[in-house]
Short mmCIF file of C-alpha atoms in Angstrom, two decimals:
data_model
loop_
_atom_site.label_atom_id
_atom_site.label_comp_id
_atom_site.label_asym_id
_atom_site.label_seq_id
_atom_site.Cartn_x
_atom_site.Cartn_y
_atom_site.Cartn_z
CA GLY A 25 17.11 18.98 -8.11
CA GLN A 26 15.81 16.85 -5.29
CA GLN A 27 16.36 13.12 -5.60
CA LEU A 28 15.17 10.12 -3.73
CA ASN A 29 17.60 7.28 -3.18
CA GLN A 30 15.82 3.97 -3.00
CA SER A 31 17.49 0.79 -1.79
CA PRO A 32 18.06 -1.92 -2.49
CA GLN A 33 17.79 -1.59 -6.25
CA SER A 34 16.72 -5.22 -6.52
CA MET A 35 16.30 -8.23 -4.33
CA PHE A 36 15.60 -11.93 -4.64
CA ILE A 37 13.93 -13.55 -1.68
CA GLN A 38 12.35 -16.87 -0.81
CA GLU A 39 8.59 -17.10 -0.42
CA GLY A 40 7.66 -16.56 3.20
CA GLU A 41 10.55 -14.24 3.99
CA ASP A 42 10.12 -10.68 5.19
CA VAL A 43 11.27 -7.80 2.97
CA SER A 44 12.55 -4.36 3.90
CA MET A 45 13.27 -1.44 1.60
CA ASN A 46 13.85 2.23 2.18
CA CYS A 47 13.91 5.62 0.60
CA THR A 48 16.18 8.48 1.66
CA SER A 49 16.64 12.09 0.71
CA SER A 50 18.86 15.01 1.62
CA SER A 51 15.74 17.18 1.91
CA ILE A 52 12.58 16.94 3.99
CA PHE A 53 9.23 15.87 2.65
CA ASN A 54 5.66 16.53 3.78
CA THR A 55 4.15 13.32 2.44
CA TRP A 56 5.50 9.89 1.56
CA LEU A 57 3.71 7.48 -0.75
CA TRP A 58 4.57 3.87 -1.56
CA TYR A 59 3.51 2.25 -4.84
CA LYS A 60 3.77 -1.14 -6.53
CA GLN A 61 4.00 -1.34 -10.30
CA ASP A 62 3.54 -4.39 -12.51
CA PRO A 63 4.96 -4.46 -16.05
CA GLY A 64 2.92 -2.39 -18.49
CA GLU A 65 0.65 -1.01 -15.80
CA GLY A 66 0.42 2.20 -13.81
CA PRO A 67 1.67 2.35 -10.20
CA VAL A 68 -0.83 1.20 -7.58
CA LEU A 69 -0.90 3.09 -4.29
CA LEU A 70 -0.05 0.90 -1.32
CA ILE A 71 0.35 3.25 1.64
CA ALA A 72 0.25 7.01 2.22
CA LEU A 73 2.08 8.68 5.13
CA TYR A 74 1.39 12.26 6.21
CA LYS A 75 3.16 12.84 9.57
CA ALA A 76 6.71 12.33 10.79
CA GLY A 77 6.92 9.13 12.83
CA GLU A 78 3.67 7.77 11.41
CA LEU A 79 3.51 3.98 11.12
CA THR A 80 0.79 2.60 8.85
CA SER A 81 -0.13 -0.93 7.86
CA ASN A 82 -2.02 -2.33 4.89
CA GLY A 83 -2.35 -6.08 5.27
CA ARG A 84 1.14 -7.58 5.18
CA LEU A 85 2.64 -4.18 4.34
CA THR A 86 3.89 -1.70 6.92
CA ALA A 87 5.43 1.68 6.15
CA GLN A 88 6.91 4.39 8.33
CA PHE A 89 7.50 8.11 7.84
CA GLY A 90 10.96 8.77 9.30
CA ILE A 91 11.13 11.20 12.19
CA THR A 92 13.70 13.35 10.36
CA ARG A 93 11.20 13.64 7.45
CA LYS A 94 14.04 12.64 5.13
CA ASP A 95 13.33 8.95 4.86
CA SER A 96 10.67 6.27 4.75
CA PHE A 97 10.62 2.50 5.07
CA LEU A 98 8.41 -0.24 3.65
CA ASN A 99 8.26 -3.73 5.06
CA ILE A 100 6.50 -6.72 3.56
CA SER A 101 5.93 -9.68 5.83
CA ALA A 102 5.63 -13.30 4.75
CA SER A 103 6.19 -12.58 1.06
CA ILE A 104 4.20 -14.45 -1.58
CA PRO A 105 4.86 -14.86 -5.31
CA SER A 106 2.38 -12.10 -6.25
CA ASP A 107 4.49 -9.57 -4.33
CA VAL A 108 6.87 -9.58 -7.30
CA GLY A 109 7.10 -6.21 -8.99
CA ILE A 110 8.73 -2.82 -8.69
CA TYR A 111 8.15 -0.78 -5.56
CA PHE A 112 8.44 3.00 -5.75
CA CYS A 113 8.54 5.60 -3.04
CA ALA A 114 7.39 9.15 -3.76
CA GLY A 115 7.83 12.24 -1.66
CA GLN A 116 6.16 15.62 -1.72
CA PRO A 117 8.54 18.50 -0.91
CA PRO A 118 7.23 21.20 1.42
CA GLN A 119 7.93 24.06 -0.97
CA ARG A 120 5.71 22.53 -3.65
CA THR A 121 2.45 21.26 -2.34
CA TYR A 122 1.51 19.39 -5.49
CA LYS A 123 4.59 17.90 -7.12
CA TYR A 124 5.80 14.43 -6.15
CA ILE A 125 9.33 13.15 -6.65
CA PHE A 126 9.81 9.44 -7.25
CA GLY A 127 12.62 7.08 -6.33
CA THR A 128 14.20 4.77 -8.88
CA GLY A 129 12.43 1.71 -7.56
CA THR A 130 13.19 -1.58 -5.83
CA ARG A 131 12.70 -4.66 -8.01
CA LEU A 132 11.45 -7.55 -5.95
CA LYS A 133 11.53 -11.16 -7.10
CA VAL A 134 10.08 -13.90 -4.95
CA LEU A 135 11.29 -17.43 -5.39
CA ALA A 136 8.64 -20.06 -4.67
CA ASP B 15 -14.75 1.29 -12.09
CA THR B 16 -14.26 4.80 -10.75
CA GLY B 17 -10.48 4.94 -10.97
CA VAL B 18 -8.30 7.03 -13.26
CA SER B 19 -8.66 5.99 -16.90
CA GLN B 20 -6.38 6.68 -19.85
CA ASP B 21 -6.87 6.27 -23.55
CA PRO B 22 -5.35 4.80 -25.62
CA ARG B 23 -3.38 2.20 -23.68
CA HIS B 24 -0.89 1.79 -26.51
CA LYS B 25 0.08 4.03 -29.40
CA ILE B 26 2.58 3.34 -32.16
CA THR B 27 3.36 6.28 -34.39
CA LYS B 28 5.93 7.30 -36.95
CA ARG B 29 8.45 9.99 -36.19
CA GLY B 30 7.10 13.40 -37.04
CA GLN B 31 3.45 12.57 -36.42
CA ASN B 32 1.31 14.22 -33.76
CA VAL B 33 -0.32 12.19 -30.99
CA THR B 34 -2.90 13.02 -28.34
CA PHE B 35 -3.62 11.13 -25.13
CA ARG B 36 -6.63 11.47 -22.86
CA CYS B 37 -6.94 11.13 -19.09
CA ASP B 38 -10.14 10.96 -17.06
CA PRO B 39 -9.39 11.45 -13.35
CA ILE B 40 -11.39 10.15 -10.42
CA SER B 41 -14.62 12.15 -10.61
CA GLU B 42 -14.30 14.28 -7.47
CA HIS B 43 -10.55 14.88 -7.84
CA ASN B 44 -9.74 18.42 -8.94
CA HIS B 45 -5.95 17.96 -9.07
CA LEU B 46 -4.49 16.20 -12.12
CA TYR B 47 -0.90 15.31 -12.99
CA TRP B 48 0.94 14.00 -16.03
CA TYR B 49 4.15 11.99 -15.68
CA ARG B 50 6.51 10.27 -18.09
CA GLN B 51 8.21 7.00 -17.28
CA THR B 52 11.03 5.37 -19.23
CA LEU B 53 12.23 1.82 -18.77
CA GLY B 54 13.92 1.22 -15.45
CA GLN B 55 13.09 4.64 -14.05
CA GLY B 56 10.51 6.09 -11.73
CA PRO B 57 7.82 8.44 -13.07
CA GLU B 58 9.04 11.96 -13.89
CA PHE B 59 6.72 14.91 -13.34
CA LEU B 60 5.57 16.72 -16.50
CA THR B 61 2.74 19.04 -15.54
CA TYR B 62 -0.01 19.70 -13.00
CA PHE B 63 -3.55 21.10 -13.13
CA GLN B 64 -5.75 22.40 -10.38
CA ASN B 65 -9.20 22.37 -11.94
CA GLU B 66 -8.65 23.91 -15.40
CA ALA B 67 -5.55 25.91 -14.45
CA GLN B 68 -2.15 24.54 -15.44
CA LEU B 69 -0.05 25.58 -12.45
CA GLU B 70 3.32 24.02 -13.21
CA LYS B 71 5.22 22.65 -16.17
CA SER B 72 8.45 20.69 -15.96
CA ARG B 73 11.48 21.57 -18.05
CA LEU B 74 10.94 18.10 -19.56
CA LEU B 75 7.85 19.51 -21.27
CA SER B 76 9.35 20.96 -24.44
CA ASP B 77 7.52 23.27 -26.83
CA ARG B 78 6.29 20.20 -28.71
CA PHE B 79 4.25 19.15 -25.70
CA SER B 80 0.99 20.76 -24.66
CA ALA B 81 -1.56 19.76 -22.06
CA GLU B 82 -5.07 21.01 -21.47
CA ARG B 83 -7.88 20.50 -19.04
CA PRO B 84 -10.54 22.76 -20.52
CA LYS B 85 -13.45 22.08 -18.19
CA GLY B 86 -11.54 20.94 -15.14
CA SER B 87 -12.50 17.33 -15.74
CA PHE B 88 -10.62 15.23 -18.34
CA SER B 89 -7.23 16.28 -19.63
CA THR B 90 -5.35 15.80 -22.90
CA LEU B 91 -1.63 15.64 -23.55
CA GLU B 92 -0.52 16.33 -27.11
CA ILE B 93 2.92 15.72 -28.54
CA GLN B 94 3.66 17.37 -31.88
CA ARG B 95 6.31 16.19 -34.33
CA THR B 96 7.12 13.12 -32.28
CA GLU B 97 10.72 11.98 -31.91
CA GLN B 98 12.07 8.56 -31.02
CA GLY B 99 13.12 9.94 -27.65
CA ASP B 100 9.45 10.52 -26.84
CA SER B 101 8.91 6.76 -26.60
CA ALA B 102 7.85 6.14 -23.01
CA MET B 103 4.91 5.37 -20.76
CA TYR B 104 2.78 8.47 -20.15
CA LEU B 105 1.00 8.31 -16.83
CA CYS B 106 -1.85 10.40 -15.47
CA ALA B 107 -2.68 10.72 -11.78
CA SER B 108 -5.23 12.60 -9.71
CA THR B 109 -5.67 13.68 -6.10
CA LEU B 110 -8.54 15.07 -4.11
CA GLY B 111 -6.44 17.85 -2.60
CA ALA B 112 -2.99 19.33 -3.17
CA GLY B 113 -1.35 17.16 -0.51
CA GLY B 114 -3.43 14.08 -0.94
CA ALA B 115 -2.68 10.55 -2.00
CA GLN B 116 -2.08 10.32 -5.71
CA TYR B 117 -3.86 7.67 -7.77
CA PHE B 118 -2.52 6.65 -11.17
CA GLY B 119 -4.18 5.47 -14.33
CA PRO B 120 -2.93 2.47 -16.32
CA GLY B 121 -0.79 4.63 -18.59
CA THR B 122 -0.40 5.09 -22.34
CA ARG B 123 2.60 3.33 -23.85
CA LEU B 124 3.95 5.40 -26.77
CA THR B 125 6.32 3.90 -29.30
CA VAL B 126 7.77 6.21 -31.94
CA THR B 127 9.28 4.36 -34.91
#
């Protein structure tokens, strides 16, 4: 079945640094979503992307829908300790207008 | 709070017992999803409802699993004869439309002993 490759799997960064992560697929997607999940909690929606090439910001977060429709990127600027958590991408394939496929996550740790 | 709610948040049960989880979606959302998440993995799709109609079920949803959304509002997920492999976080999500942004509840953590 379709899979989303998310990278890096984990990263340690210093507070104040910028962070970049991405999600790639061999298939195209209609929608890309980015989530953050804290331990024991459900994923929290950060950014939703609906059109190829779309660039959307939410505070210090910026995400882009790749023009090939097979990838998406999330950037976090000036990281702070509360950015720690697991970041997931999710894509909605065109042939199924309701099912989302999730990546395996990027674990972010911020060192103060 | 008008977000997605799930009950209970935690459930510990013995192998072989039946368990039922409830999800209340965002009030105007007519699309509801159930996912399962194991440690270190992303959520895996289980099933989807549009109003009261269950439109898709994953192969992950064995015969021991059943989900309902009788009035197109809240939904229940039942697991019969639980097995240790059922231990996971069960997540519910809802969207306003089929292609819309998906909002998750806090999840129900199931532990089967």
